[in-house]
Short mmCIF file of C-alpha atoms in Angstrom, two decimals:
data_model
loop_
_atom_site.label_atom_id
_atom_site.label_comp_id
_atom_site.label_asym_id
_atom_site.label_seq_id
_atom_site.Cartn_x
_atom_site.Cartn_y
_atom_site.Cartn_z
CA ASN A 1 15.84 1.05 -14.11
CA ALA A 2 14.87 -2.31 -11.96
CA GLY A 3 13.17 -0.24 -9.39
CA VAL A 4 12.15 -2.62 -6.40
CA THR A 5 12.54 -6.26 -7.04
CA GLN A 6 10.80 -8.92 -5.00
CA THR A 7 12.30 -13.13 -4.86
CA PRO A 8 10.27 -15.11 -4.82
CA LYS A 9 6.86 -14.51 -7.01
CA PHE A 10 5.52 -17.59 -5.63
CA GLN A 11 6.40 -19.75 -2.63
CA VAL A 12 4.64 -23.37 -0.77
CA LEU A 13 5.04 -24.03 2.17
CA LYS A 14 4.69 -26.33 4.98
CA THR A 15 3.46 -24.76 8.53
CA GLY A 16 6.28 -24.86 10.92
CA GLN A 17 9.13 -24.21 7.66
CA SER A 18 11.08 -20.66 7.66
CA MET A 19 11.71 -18.94 4.56
CA THR A 20 12.98 -15.72 3.62
CA LEU A 21 11.38 -13.09 1.33
CA GLN A 22 14.44 -10.90 -0.79
CA CYS A 23 13.15 -7.22 -1.33
CA ALA A 24 16.56 -5.14 -2.86
CA GLN A 25 15.85 -1.84 -4.26
CA ASP A 26 17.91 -0.06 -6.46
CA MET A 27 16.72 4.23 -6.47
CA ASN A 28 19.07 4.72 -2.93
CA HIS A 29 16.12 4.77 -0.60
CA GLU A 30 16.43 5.28 2.85
CA TYR A 31 12.85 4.07 3.03
CA MET A 32 12.25 0.64 2.99
CA SER A 33 8.69 -1.75 4.23
CA TRP A 34 6.72 -5.00 4.26
CA TYR A 35 3.13 -5.21 3.71
CA ARG A 36 0.81 -8.12 3.97
CA GLN A 37 -1.67 -8.08 1.97
CA ASP A 38 -5.43 -10.23 2.62
CA PRO A 39 -8.60 -10.16 0.37
CA GLY A 40 -11.10 -7.04 2.63
CA MET A 41 -7.68 -6.53 4.51
CA GLY A 42 -6.20 -4.18 2.24
CA LEU A 43 -2.25 -3.44 2.64
CA ARG A 44 -1.27 -4.04 6.44
CA LEU A 45 1.99 -3.15 7.96
CA ILE A 46 4.78 -5.11 8.68
CA HIS A 47 7.82 -4.15 9.33
CA TYR A 48 9.61 -0.90 8.26
CA SER A 49 13.15 0.39 8.18
CA VAL A 50 14.34 3.97 8.00
CA GLY A 51 18.31 3.78 7.23
CA ALA A 52 20.59 0.63 7.45
CA GLY A 53 21.02 -1.08 10.92
CA ILE A 54 17.07 0.39 11.70
CA THR A 55 14.06 -1.72 11.62
CA ASP A 56 10.64 -0.97 13.89
CA GLN A 57 7.50 -2.72 13.86
CA GLY A 58 4.54 -1.63 11.77
CA GLU A 59 0.83 -2.86 12.44
CA VAL A 60 1.10 -6.33 12.37
CA PRO A 61 4.54 -7.55 13.44
CA ASN A 62 4.40 -10.80 15.31
CA GLY A 63 5.38 -13.63 12.88
CA TYR A 64 8.10 -12.49 11.36
CA ASN A 65 11.75 -10.77 11.70
CA VAL A 66 13.37 -8.15 9.50
CA SER A 67 16.84 -6.76 9.58
CA ARG A 68 18.49 -3.83 7.43
CA SER A 69 22.51 -4.05 6.80
CA THR A 70 22.60 -2.37 3.23
CA THR A 71 20.57 0.31 1.87
CA GLU A 72 19.57 -1.82 -0.83
CA ASP A 73 18.49 -4.96 1.05
CA PHE A 74 15.35 -5.86 3.33
CA PRO A 75 14.66 -9.27 3.64
CA LEU A 76 11.75 -10.55 5.43
CA ARG A 77 12.28 -13.64 7.80
CA LEU A 78 9.38 -16.33 8.37
CA LEU A 79 10.71 -18.22 11.59
CA SER A 80 8.15 -20.75 11.98
CA ALA A 81 5.77 -20.45 8.50
CA ALA A 82 1.53 -21.09 9.94
CA PRO A 83 -1.46 -21.08 7.63
CA SER A 84 -2.73 -17.38 8.73
CA GLN A 85 1.00 -16.01 7.25
CA THR A 86 -1.10 -17.12 3.73
CA SER A 87 -1.05 -13.89 1.72
CA VAL A 88 0.69 -11.53 -0.98
CA TYR A 89 3.57 -9.82 0.39
CA PHE A 90 4.95 -6.55 -0.96
CA CYS A 91 7.62 -4.40 -0.65
CA ALA A 92 7.97 -0.88 -0.47
CA SER A 93 10.58 1.71 -0.52
CA ARG A 94 10.61 5.78 -0.81
CA ASP A 95 12.97 8.38 0.06
CA LYS A 96 13.76 10.12 3.27
CA ILE A 97 11.38 13.21 2.13
CA ASN A 98 7.97 12.07 3.35
CA THR A 99 6.28 12.98 -0.49
CA GLY A 100 3.93 10.19 0.29
CA GLU A 101 5.02 8.06 -3.11
CA LEU A 102 5.86 4.16 -1.30
CA PHE A 103 7.42 2.47 -4.64
CA PHE A 104 6.31 -1.08 -4.50
CA GLY A 105 7.31 -4.58 -6.20
CA GLU A 106 5.84 -6.78 -7.79
CA GLY A 107 4.77 -8.86 -4.38
CA SER A 108 5.36 -12.41 -3.22
CA ARG A 109 2.64 -14.75 -2.87
CA LEU A 110 3.03 -17.23 -0.50
CA THR A 111 0.92 -20.19 1.13
CA VAL A 112 1.36 -21.99 3.84
CA LEU A 113 -0.34 -25.58 3.99
CA GLN B 1 -11.98 -0.14 15.16
CA LYS B 2 -9.51 0.36 11.60
CA GLU B 3 -8.02 3.61 11.68
CA VAL B 4 -8.66 3.44 8.03
CA GLU B 5 -12.31 2.30 6.82
CA GLN B 6 -12.88 2.03 2.92
CA ASP B 7 -15.94 0.32 1.59
CA PRO B 8 -14.63 -2.59 -0.45
CA GLY B 9 -17.05 -2.99 -3.13
CA PRO B 10 -17.22 -4.42 -5.36
CA LEU B 11 -18.60 -0.87 -7.41
CA SER B 12 -19.61 -1.40 -11.29
CA VAL B 13 -20.47 1.35 -13.24
CA PRO B 14 -20.78 1.67 -17.01
CA GLU B 15 -18.52 3.37 -19.30
CA GLY B 16 -18.64 7.23 -19.18
CA ALA B 17 -19.72 7.78 -15.57
CA ILE B 18 -18.53 9.60 -13.15
CA VAL B 19 -17.13 7.35 -9.71
CA SER B 20 -17.07 8.65 -6.68
CA LEU B 21 -14.39 6.61 -3.97
CA ASN B 22 -14.17 7.39 0.07
CA CYS B 23 -12.19 7.04 3.04
CA THR B 24 -13.15 7.59 6.31
CA TYR B 25 -10.02 7.79 9.34
CA SER B 26 -10.24 8.26 12.67
CA ASN B 27 -6.68 9.40 13.99
CA SER B 28 -6.49 13.46 13.25
CA ALA B 29 -2.78 13.54 12.95
CA PHE B 30 -2.92 11.89 9.43
CA GLN B 31 -1.14 14.81 7.47
CA TYR B 32 -0.38 12.91 3.83
CA PHE B 33 -3.15 11.22 2.17
CA MET B 34 -3.15 9.44 -1.72
CA TRP B 35 -4.79 6.97 -3.59
CA TYR B 36 -2.99 4.41 -5.40
CA ARG B 37 -4.33 1.88 -8.09
CA GLN B 38 -3.54 -1.26 -7.94
CA TYR B 39 -4.38 -3.85 -11.56
CA SER B 40 -4.76 -7.26 -10.74
CA ARG B 41 -1.89 -9.22 -9.58
CA LYS B 42 0.58 -5.90 -9.65
CA GLY B 43 1.63 -3.76 -6.82
CA PRO B 44 0.06 -0.66 -5.79
CA GLU B 45 1.25 2.65 -7.94
CA LEU B 46 0.84 6.37 -6.04
CA LEU B 47 -2.44 8.09 -8.42
CA MET B 48 -3.02 11.02 -6.16
CA TYR B 49 -1.27 12.95 -3.26
CA THR B 50 -2.57 15.92 -1.37
CA TYR B 51 -1.37 17.00 1.92
CA SER B 52 -4.25 19.89 2.93
CA SER B 53 -7.96 19.83 2.71
CA GLY B 54 -10.01 20.76 -0.19
CA ASN B 55 -9.58 19.95 -4.11
CA LYS B 56 -6.48 18.65 -6.03
CA GLU B 57 -7.03 18.03 -9.82
CA ASP B 58 -5.30 15.91 -11.85
CA GLY B 59 -6.72 15.08 -15.77
CA ARG B 60 -10.00 12.67 -15.05
CA PHE B 61 -8.83 12.44 -11.52
CA THR B 62 -9.84 14.69 -8.45
CA ALA B 63 -8.68 13.98 -4.82
CA GLN B 64 -11.14 16.10 -1.96
CA VAL B 65 -10.08 15.94 1.81
CA ASP B 66 -12.36 17.16 4.31
CA LYS B 67 -9.93 17.48 7.41
CA SER B 68 -12.88 18.76 9.82
CA SER B 69 -14.84 15.62 8.94
CA LYS B 70 -12.20 13.26 8.39
CA TYR B 71 -13.31 11.99 5.45
CA ILE B 72 -11.06 11.75 1.95
CA SER B 73 -12.30 10.72 -1.74
CA LEU B 74 -11.36 10.35 -5.32
CA PHE B 75 -13.44 11.12 -7.86
CA ILE B 76 -12.86 9.21 -11.47
CA ARG B 77 -15.00 11.96 -14.03
CA ASP B 78 -15.38 9.87 -17.75
CA SER B 79 -14.31 6.69 -16.47
CA GLN B 80 -13.01 4.10 -18.94
CA PRO B 81 -12.42 0.67 -18.97
CA SER B 82 -8.86 0.74 -18.34
CA ASP B 83 -9.83 2.40 -15.27
CA SER B 84 -11.22 -0.82 -13.95
CA ALA B 85 -8.56 -1.70 -10.67
CA THR B 86 -8.84 -1.86 -7.15
CA TYR B 87 -8.05 2.05 -5.77
CA LEU B 88 -6.68 2.23 -1.74
CA CYS B 89 -6.90 5.18 0.60
CA ALA B 90 -3.38 5.74 2.35
CA MET B 91 -2.13 8.08 5.16
CA THR B 92 1.14 9.06 6.38
CA LEU B 93 1.98 11.23 9.89
CA GLY B 94 3.56 13.92 9.26
CA THR B 95 7.53 14.62 9.88
CA GLY B 96 9.03 11.37 8.09
CA GLY B 97 5.36 10.20 7.89
CA PHE B 98 7.48 6.01 8.21
CA LYS B 99 3.98 4.72 9.05
CA THR B 100 2.10 4.82 5.69
CA ILE B 101 -1.59 3.19 6.78
CA PHE B 102 -3.89 1.86 3.76
CA GLY B 103 -7.87 1.23 3.80
CA ALA B 104 -8.90 -2.24 2.72
CA GLY B 105 -9.39 -1.16 -1.18
CA THR B 106 -12.35 -0.28 -3.18
CA ARG B 107 -12.36 -2.92 -6.33
CA LEU B 108 -13.99 -1.18 -9.49
CA PHE B 109 -15.55 -3.06 -12.58
CA VAL B 110 -15.78 -0.28 -15.62
CA LYS B 111 -17.79 -1.80 -17.99
CA ALA B 112 -17.74 -1.12 -22.10
#
């Protein structure tokens, strides 16, 4: 059982480049979300989705796009990377019932030069 | 002001000590309260989950919620070196709870 899988694990970009962080889950969870984690800031919600075709903004959505075409996948797109987007990104999913438990991936470390 | 405040530490204690970790929050609509543990270079994992005010115990861990004071705590008894990790408090609103808001996380070191 793979759980939540994120790729790539590491990425270095130059300012202005674009890229997509991939997230896939095999638990049939309706809810998926993206967080970024920075020192001293904890986890901050970027975007989330409550099902295929439905997405909404979190606390820090600027500079990021998402889409949800399937239940399994929830990619995060950076259209024009900036140094301020250097961070560790986590994808998380859970069942639609609010039991509280988010299942996280291993994280993707992004550096923007 | 952040919705959830948590002292980032670090907190260093000797093995066997009782550890107290705390968070305060400003949104009285939060109903679900959680503690996650995160080991270095790993994703967070759920440690404790509570819904209402009061205490919840699980082995060496006790989660405490005081909604009147907007204050939650996690106590670790007989701390072990394996407890060394970052502990994040988290809260969600009721009915769907699609936004889970995290504290900054407290880094804990338990020395053998």
